[in-house]
PDB file of C-alpha atoms in Angstrom:
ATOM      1  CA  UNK A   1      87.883 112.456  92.899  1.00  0.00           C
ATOM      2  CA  UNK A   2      91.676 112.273  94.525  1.00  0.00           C
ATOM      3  CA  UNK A   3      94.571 112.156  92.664  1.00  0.00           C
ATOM      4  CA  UNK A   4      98.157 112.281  93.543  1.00  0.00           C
ATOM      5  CA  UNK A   5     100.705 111.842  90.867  1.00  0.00           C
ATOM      6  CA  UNK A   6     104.437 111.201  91.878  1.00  0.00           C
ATOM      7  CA  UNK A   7     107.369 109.873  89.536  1.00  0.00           C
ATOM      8  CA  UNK A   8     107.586 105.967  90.777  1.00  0.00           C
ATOM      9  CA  UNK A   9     111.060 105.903  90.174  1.00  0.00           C
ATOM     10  CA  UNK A  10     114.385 108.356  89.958  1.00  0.00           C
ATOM     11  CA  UNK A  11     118.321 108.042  90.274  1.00  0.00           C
ATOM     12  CA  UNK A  12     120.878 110.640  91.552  1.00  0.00           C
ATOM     13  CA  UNK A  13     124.215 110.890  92.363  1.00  0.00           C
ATOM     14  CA  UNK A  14     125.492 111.089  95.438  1.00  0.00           C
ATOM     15  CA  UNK A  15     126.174 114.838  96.413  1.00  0.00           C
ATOM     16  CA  UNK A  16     123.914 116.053  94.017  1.00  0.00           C
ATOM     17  CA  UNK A  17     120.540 118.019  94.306  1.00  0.00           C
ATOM     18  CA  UNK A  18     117.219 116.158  93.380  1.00  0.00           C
ATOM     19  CA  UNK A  19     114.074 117.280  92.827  1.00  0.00           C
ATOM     20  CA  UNK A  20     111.310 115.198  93.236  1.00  0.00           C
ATOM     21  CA  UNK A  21     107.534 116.425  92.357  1.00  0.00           C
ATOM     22  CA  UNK A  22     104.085 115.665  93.542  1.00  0.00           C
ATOM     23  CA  UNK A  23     100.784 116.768  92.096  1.00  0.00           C
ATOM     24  CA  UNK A  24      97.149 116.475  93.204  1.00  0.00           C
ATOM     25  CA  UNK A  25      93.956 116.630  92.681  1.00  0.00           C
ATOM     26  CA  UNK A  26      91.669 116.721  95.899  1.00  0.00           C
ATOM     27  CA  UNK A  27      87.914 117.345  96.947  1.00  0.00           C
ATOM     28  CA  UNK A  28      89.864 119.708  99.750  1.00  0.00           C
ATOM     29  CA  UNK A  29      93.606 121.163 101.120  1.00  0.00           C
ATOM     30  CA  UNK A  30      94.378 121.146 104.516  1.00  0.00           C
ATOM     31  CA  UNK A  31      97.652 120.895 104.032  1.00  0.00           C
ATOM     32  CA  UNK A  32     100.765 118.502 102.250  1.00  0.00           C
ATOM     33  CA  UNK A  33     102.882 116.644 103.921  1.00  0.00           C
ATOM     34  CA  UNK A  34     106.340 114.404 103.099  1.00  0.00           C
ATOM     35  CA  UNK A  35     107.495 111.663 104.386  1.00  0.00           C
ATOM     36  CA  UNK A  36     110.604 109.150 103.877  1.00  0.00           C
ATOM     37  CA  UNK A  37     110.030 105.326 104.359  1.00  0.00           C
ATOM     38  CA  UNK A  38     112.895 102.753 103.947  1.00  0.00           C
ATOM     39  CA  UNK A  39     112.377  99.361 102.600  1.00  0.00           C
ATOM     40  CA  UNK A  40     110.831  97.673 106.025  1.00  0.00           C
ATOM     41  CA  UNK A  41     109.925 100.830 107.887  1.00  0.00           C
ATOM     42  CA  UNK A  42     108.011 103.011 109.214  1.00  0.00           C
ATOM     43  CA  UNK A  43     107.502 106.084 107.308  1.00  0.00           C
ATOM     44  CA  UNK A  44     109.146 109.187 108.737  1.00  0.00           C
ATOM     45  CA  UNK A  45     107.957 112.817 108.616  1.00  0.00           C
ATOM     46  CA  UNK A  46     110.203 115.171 106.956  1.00  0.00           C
ATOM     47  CA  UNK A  47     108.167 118.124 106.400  1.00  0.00           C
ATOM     48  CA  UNK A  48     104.697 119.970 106.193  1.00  0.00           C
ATOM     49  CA  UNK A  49     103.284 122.927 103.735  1.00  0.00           C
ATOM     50  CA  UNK A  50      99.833 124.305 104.206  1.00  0.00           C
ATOM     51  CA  UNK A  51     100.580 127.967 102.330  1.00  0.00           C
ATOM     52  CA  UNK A  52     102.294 128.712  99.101  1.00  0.00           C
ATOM     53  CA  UNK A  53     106.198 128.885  99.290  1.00  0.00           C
ATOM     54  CA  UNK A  54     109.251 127.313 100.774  1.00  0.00           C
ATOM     55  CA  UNK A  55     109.875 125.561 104.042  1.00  0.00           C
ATOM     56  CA  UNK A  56     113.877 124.387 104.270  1.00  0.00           C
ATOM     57  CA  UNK A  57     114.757 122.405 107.290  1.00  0.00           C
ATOM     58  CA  UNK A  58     118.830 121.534 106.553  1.00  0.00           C
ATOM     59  CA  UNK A  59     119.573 119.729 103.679  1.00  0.00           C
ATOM     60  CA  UNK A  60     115.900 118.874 102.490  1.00  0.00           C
ATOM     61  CA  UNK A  61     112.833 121.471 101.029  1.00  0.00           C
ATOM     62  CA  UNK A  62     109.650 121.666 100.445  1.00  0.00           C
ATOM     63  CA  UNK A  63     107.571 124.240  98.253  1.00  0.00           C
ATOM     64  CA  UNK A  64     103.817 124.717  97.344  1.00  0.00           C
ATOM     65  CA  UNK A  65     101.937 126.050  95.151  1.00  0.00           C
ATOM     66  CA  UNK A  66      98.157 125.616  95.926  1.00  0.00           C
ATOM     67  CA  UNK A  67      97.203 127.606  93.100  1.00  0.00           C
ATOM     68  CA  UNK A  68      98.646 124.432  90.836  1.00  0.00           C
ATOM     69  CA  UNK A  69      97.855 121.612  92.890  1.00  0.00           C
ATOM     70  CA  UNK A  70     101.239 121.371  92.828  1.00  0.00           C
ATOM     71  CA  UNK A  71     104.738 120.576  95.635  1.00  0.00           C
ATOM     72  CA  UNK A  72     108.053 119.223  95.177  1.00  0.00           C
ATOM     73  CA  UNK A  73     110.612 118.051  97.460  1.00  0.00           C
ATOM     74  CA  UNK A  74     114.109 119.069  97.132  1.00  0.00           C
ATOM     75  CA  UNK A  75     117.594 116.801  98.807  1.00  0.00           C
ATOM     76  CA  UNK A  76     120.625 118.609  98.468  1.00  0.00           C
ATOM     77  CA  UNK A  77     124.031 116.922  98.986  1.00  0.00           C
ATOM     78  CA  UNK A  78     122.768 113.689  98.608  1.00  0.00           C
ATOM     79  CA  UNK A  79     123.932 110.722 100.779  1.00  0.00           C
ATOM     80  CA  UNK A  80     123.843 107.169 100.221  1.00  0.00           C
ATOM     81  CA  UNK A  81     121.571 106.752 102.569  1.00  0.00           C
ATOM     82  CA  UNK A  82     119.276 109.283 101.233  1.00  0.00           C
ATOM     83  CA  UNK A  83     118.115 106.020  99.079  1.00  0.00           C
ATOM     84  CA  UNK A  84     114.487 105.371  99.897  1.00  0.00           C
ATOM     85  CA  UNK A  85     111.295 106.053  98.991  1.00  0.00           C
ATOM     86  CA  UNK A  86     109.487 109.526  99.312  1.00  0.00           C
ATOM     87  CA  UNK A  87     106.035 109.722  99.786  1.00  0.00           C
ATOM     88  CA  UNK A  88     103.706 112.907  99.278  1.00  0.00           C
ATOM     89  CA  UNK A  89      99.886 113.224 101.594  1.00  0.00           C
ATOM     90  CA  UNK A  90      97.318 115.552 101.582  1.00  0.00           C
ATOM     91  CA  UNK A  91      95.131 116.277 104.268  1.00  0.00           C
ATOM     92  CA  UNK A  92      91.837 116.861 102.956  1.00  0.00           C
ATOM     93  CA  UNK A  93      90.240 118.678 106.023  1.00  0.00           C
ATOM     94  CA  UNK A  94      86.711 118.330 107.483  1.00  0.00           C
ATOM     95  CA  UNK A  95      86.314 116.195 110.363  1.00  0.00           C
ATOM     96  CA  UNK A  96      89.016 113.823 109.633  1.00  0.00           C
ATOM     97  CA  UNK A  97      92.585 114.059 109.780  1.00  0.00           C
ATOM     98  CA  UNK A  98      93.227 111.306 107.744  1.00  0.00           C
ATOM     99  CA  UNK A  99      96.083 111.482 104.946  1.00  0.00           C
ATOM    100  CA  UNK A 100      95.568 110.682 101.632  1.00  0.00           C
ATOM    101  CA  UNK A 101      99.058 109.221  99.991  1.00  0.00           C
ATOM    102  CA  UNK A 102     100.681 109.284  96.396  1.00  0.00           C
ATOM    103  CA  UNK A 103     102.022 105.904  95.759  1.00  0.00           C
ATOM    104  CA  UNK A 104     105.658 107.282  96.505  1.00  0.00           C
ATOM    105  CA  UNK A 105     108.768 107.798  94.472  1.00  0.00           C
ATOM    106  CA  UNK A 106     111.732 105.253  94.991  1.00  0.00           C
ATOM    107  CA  UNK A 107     115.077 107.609  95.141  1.00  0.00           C
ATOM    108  CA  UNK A 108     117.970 105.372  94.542  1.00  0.00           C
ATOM    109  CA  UNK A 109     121.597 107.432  95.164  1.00  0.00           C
ATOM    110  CA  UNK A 110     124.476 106.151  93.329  1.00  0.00           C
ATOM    111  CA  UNK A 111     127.634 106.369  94.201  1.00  0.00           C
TER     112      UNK A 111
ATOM    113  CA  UNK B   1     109.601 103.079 124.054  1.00  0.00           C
ATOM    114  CA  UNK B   2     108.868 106.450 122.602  1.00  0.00           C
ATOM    115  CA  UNK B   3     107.323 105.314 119.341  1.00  0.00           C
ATOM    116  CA  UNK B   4     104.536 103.828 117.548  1.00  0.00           C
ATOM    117  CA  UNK B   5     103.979  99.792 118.511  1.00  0.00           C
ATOM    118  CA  UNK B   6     102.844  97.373 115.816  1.00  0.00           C
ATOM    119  CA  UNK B   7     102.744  93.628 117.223  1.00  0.00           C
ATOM    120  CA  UNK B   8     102.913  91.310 115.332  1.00  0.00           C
ATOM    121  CA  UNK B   9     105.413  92.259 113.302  1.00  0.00           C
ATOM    122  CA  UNK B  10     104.614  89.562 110.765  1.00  0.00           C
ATOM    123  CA  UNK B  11     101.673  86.909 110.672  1.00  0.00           C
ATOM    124  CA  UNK B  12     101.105  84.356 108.081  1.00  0.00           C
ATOM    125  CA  UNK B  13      97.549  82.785 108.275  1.00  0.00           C
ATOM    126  CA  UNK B  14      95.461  80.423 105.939  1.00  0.00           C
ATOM    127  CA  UNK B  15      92.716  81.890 103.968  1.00  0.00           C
ATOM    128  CA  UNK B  16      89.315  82.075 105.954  1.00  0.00           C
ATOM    129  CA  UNK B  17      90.798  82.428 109.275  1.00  0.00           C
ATOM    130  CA  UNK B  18      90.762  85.419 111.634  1.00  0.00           C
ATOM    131  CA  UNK B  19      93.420  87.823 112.706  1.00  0.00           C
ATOM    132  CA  UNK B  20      93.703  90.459 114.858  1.00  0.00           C
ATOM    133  CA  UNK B  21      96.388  93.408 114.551  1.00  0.00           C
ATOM    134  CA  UNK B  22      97.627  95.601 117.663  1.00  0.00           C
ATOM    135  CA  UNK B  23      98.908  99.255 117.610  1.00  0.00           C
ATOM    136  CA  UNK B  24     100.025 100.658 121.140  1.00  0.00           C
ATOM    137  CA  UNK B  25     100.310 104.886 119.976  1.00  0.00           C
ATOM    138  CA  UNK B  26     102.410 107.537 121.499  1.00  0.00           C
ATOM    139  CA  UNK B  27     101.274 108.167 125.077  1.00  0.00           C
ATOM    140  CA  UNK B  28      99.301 111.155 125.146  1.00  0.00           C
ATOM    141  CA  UNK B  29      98.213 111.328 121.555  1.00  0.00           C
ATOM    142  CA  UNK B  30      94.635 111.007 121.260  1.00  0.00           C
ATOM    143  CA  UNK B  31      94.201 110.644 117.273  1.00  0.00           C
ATOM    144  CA  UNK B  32      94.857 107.274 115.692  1.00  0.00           C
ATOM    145  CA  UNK B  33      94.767 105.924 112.389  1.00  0.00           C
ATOM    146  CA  UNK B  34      95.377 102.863 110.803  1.00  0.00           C
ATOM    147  CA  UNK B  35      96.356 102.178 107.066  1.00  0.00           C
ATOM    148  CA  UNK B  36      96.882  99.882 104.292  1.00  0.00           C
ATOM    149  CA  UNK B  37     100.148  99.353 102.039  1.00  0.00           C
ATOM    150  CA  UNK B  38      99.967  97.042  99.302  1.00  0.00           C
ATOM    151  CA  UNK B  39     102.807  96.395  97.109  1.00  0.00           C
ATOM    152  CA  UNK B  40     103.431  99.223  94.411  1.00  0.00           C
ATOM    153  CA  UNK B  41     100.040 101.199  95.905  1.00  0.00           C
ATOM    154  CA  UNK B  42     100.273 104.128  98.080  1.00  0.00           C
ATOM    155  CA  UNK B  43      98.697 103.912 101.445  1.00  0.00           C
ATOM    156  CA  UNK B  44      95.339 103.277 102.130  1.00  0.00           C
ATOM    157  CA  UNK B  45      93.353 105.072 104.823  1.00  0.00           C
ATOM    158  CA  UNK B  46      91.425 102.650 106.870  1.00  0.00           C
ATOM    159  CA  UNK B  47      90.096 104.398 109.970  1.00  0.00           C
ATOM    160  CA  UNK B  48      90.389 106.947 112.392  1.00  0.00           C
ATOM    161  CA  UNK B  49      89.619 107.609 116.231  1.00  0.00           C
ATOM    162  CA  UNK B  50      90.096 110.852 117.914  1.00  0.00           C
ATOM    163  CA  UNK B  51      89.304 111.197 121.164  1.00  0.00           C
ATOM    164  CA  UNK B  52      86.013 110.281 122.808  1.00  0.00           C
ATOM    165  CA  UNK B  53      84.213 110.871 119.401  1.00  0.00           C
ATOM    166  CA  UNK B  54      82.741 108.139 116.942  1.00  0.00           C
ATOM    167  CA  UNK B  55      85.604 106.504 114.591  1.00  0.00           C
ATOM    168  CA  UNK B  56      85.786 107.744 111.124  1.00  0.00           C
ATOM    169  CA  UNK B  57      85.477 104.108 109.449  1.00  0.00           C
ATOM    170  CA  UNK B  58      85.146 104.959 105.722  1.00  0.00           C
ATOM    171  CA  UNK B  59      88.037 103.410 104.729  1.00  0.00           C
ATOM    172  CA  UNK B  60      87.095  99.609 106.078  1.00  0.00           C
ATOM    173  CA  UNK B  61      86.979  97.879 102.618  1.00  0.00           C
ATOM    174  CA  UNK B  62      84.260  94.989 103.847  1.00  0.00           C
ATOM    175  CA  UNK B  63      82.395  94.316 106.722  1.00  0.00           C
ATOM    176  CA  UNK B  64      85.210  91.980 107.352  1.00  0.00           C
ATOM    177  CA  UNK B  65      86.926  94.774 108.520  1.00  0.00           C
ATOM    178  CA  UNK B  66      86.925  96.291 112.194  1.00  0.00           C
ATOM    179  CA  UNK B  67      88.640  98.150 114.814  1.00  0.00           C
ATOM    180  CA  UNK B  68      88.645  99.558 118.378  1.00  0.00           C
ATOM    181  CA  UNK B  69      90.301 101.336 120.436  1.00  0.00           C
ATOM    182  CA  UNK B  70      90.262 100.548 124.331  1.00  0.00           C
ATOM    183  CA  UNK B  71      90.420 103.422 127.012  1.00  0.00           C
ATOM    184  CA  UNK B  72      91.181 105.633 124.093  1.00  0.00           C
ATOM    185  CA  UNK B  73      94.903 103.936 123.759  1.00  0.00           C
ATOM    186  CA  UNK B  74      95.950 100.723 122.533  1.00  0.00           C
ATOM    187  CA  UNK B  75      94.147  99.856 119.268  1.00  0.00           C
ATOM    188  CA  UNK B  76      93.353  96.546 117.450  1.00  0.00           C
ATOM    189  CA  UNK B  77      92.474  95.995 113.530  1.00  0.00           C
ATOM    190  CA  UNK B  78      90.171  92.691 113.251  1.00  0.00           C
ATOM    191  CA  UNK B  79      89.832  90.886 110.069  1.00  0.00           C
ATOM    192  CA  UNK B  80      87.651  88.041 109.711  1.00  0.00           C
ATOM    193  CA  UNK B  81      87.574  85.333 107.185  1.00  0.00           C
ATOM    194  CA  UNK B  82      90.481  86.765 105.406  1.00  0.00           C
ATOM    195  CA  UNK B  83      90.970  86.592 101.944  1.00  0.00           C
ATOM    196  CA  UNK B  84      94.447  86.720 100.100  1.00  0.00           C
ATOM    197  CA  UNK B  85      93.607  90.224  98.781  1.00  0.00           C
ATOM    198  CA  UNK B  86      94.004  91.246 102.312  1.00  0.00           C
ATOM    199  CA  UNK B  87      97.644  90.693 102.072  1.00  0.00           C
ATOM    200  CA  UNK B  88      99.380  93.716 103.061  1.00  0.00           C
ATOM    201  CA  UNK B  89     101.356  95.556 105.711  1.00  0.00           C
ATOM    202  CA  UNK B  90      98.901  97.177 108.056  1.00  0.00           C
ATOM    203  CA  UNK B  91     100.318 100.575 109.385  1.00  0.00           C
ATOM    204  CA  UNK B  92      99.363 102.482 112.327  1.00  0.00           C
ATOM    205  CA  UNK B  93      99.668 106.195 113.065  1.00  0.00           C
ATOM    206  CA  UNK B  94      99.334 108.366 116.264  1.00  0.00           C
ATOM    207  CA  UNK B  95      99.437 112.109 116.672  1.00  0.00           C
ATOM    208  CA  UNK B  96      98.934 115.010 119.160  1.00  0.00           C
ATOM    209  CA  UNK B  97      95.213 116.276 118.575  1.00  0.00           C
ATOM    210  CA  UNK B  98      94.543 118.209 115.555  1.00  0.00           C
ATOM    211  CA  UNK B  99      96.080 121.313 114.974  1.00  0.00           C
ATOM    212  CA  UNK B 100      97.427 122.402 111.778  1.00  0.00           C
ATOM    213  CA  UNK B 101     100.474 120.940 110.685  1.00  0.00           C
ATOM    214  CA  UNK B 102     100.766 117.950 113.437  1.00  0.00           C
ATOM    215  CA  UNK B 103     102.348 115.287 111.911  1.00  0.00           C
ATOM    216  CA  UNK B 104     101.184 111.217 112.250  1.00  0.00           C
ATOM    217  CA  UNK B 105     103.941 109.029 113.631  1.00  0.00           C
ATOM    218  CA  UNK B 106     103.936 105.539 111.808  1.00  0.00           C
ATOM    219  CA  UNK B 107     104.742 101.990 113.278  1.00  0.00           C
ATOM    220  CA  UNK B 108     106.847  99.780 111.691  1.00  0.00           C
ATOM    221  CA  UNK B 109     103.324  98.158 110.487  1.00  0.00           C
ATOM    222  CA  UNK B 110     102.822  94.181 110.714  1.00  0.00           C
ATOM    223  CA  UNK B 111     103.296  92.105 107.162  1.00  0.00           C
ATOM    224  CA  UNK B 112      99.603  90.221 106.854  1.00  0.00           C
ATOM    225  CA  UNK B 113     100.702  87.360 104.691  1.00  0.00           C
ATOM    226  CA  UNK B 114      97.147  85.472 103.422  1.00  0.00           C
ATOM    227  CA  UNK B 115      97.700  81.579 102.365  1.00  0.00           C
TER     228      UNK B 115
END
C-alpha cells in the first residue's frame, strides 16, 4: 500500500529553526519532493531529494534517508510569512509521473 | 502569463448537473496532471497525459469522471451528474517531460462547490 505520515499541525516562533518530518511507505521511490501551499493557492515547489543526504537552497533543507522511508524539511530564521502548509510527495516511478501527497503539515509562525 | 491556468476559479452547481473544469499548462510542457484536494486530505491523483501517449486515468474515482487534452495543451476535467462528494478544489499541474527531479507547477485549482 502507500503511506505518507506528516505531523497535521506545528507552531514556531518567528526566527527560529523548525523541523518538520515526513515518512512513507510506497510500492516504489523515484524520488521526494516538498512543496509550500498557502491557504487559497497553488502549491509551490521548494525542493526535490532522490538520494540519501542534504539539499539546502537558502534558508530552507531537505534530507533523505531512503534506507528509512524517511525526509524532513528544515526553515531556518523563520518569517511570518513562512506560515502555511507544507506538503511532502513521492514519485513512485514506472510509467507515470504522478505524485503521491501526505496530507500536509499546517506551520503557523508566531510572532 | 507564465503559469498554470485554472478557469473557473470557483463554480457552485446543483447536485446531478454537469461541469466541466479547464487547465491551460505552461507552454511547452508536455506532461499534465490533474488532482483532487478535499478538505483535511492530501491530494488526490486523478490523471495524467504525457505527450502523444494514452492518459494514465487510474485515479478517475467513477465513470463520472473524464478528461482530455486537445492538441496536447489546454486540458478539461468533465464531471457528470455530480454528487456532493465531488466537492473539492480540482488542481492542475504541468511540467517539462520527465526527467528526474522536474518539478509539477500547480494552478491556483477551481473550488467545485456541489448543492
Amino acid at each position: 500500500g502507500q503511506n505518507i505520515d506528516q505531523p497535521t499541525e506545528m507552531t514556531a516562533t518567528e526566527g527560529a529553526i523548525v523541523q518538520i518530518n515526513c515518512t512513507y511507505q510506497t510500492s516504489g521511490f523515484n524520488g521526494l519532493f516538498w512543496y509550500q501551499q498557502h491557504a487559497g493557492e497553488a502549491p509551490t515547489f521548494l525542493s526535490y531529494n532522490v538520494l540519501d543526504g542534504l539539499e539546502e537552497k537558502g534558508r530552507f533543507s531537505s534530507f533523505l534517508s531512503r534506507s528509512k522511508g524517511y525526509s524532513y524539511l528544515l526553515l531556518k530564521e523563520l518569517q511570518m510569512k513562512d506560515s502555511a502548509s507544507y506538503l511532502c510527495a513521492v514519485r513512485e516511478g514506472g510509467a507515470t509521473n504522478k505524485l503521491i501527497f501526505g496530507t500536509g503539515t499546517l506551520l503557523a509562525v508566531q510572532p | 502569463g507564465a503559469g498554470v491556468s485554472q478557469s473557473p476559479s470557483n463554480k457552485v452547481t446543483e447536485k446531478g448537473k454537469d461541469v466541466e473544469l479547464r487547465c491551460d499548462p505552461i507552454s511547452g510542457h508536455t506532461a499534465l496532471y490533474w488532482y483532487r484536494q478535499s478538505l483535511g486530505q492530501g491530494l488526490e491523483f486523478l490523471i495524467y497525459f504525457q505527450g502523444n501517449s494514452a492518459p494514465d486515468k487510474s485515479g478517475l474515482p467513477s465513470d463520472r469522471f473524464s478528461a482530455e487534452r486537445t492538441g496536447g495543451s489546454v486540458s478539461t476535467l468533465t464531471i457528470q451528474r455530480t454528487q456532493q462528494e465531488d466537492s473539492a478544489v480540482y488542481l492542475c499541474a504541468s511540467s517539462l517531460p520527465d526527467r528526474v527531479g522536474q518539478p509539477q507547477h500547480f494552478g491556483d485549482g477551481t473550488r467545485l462547490s456541489i448543492l
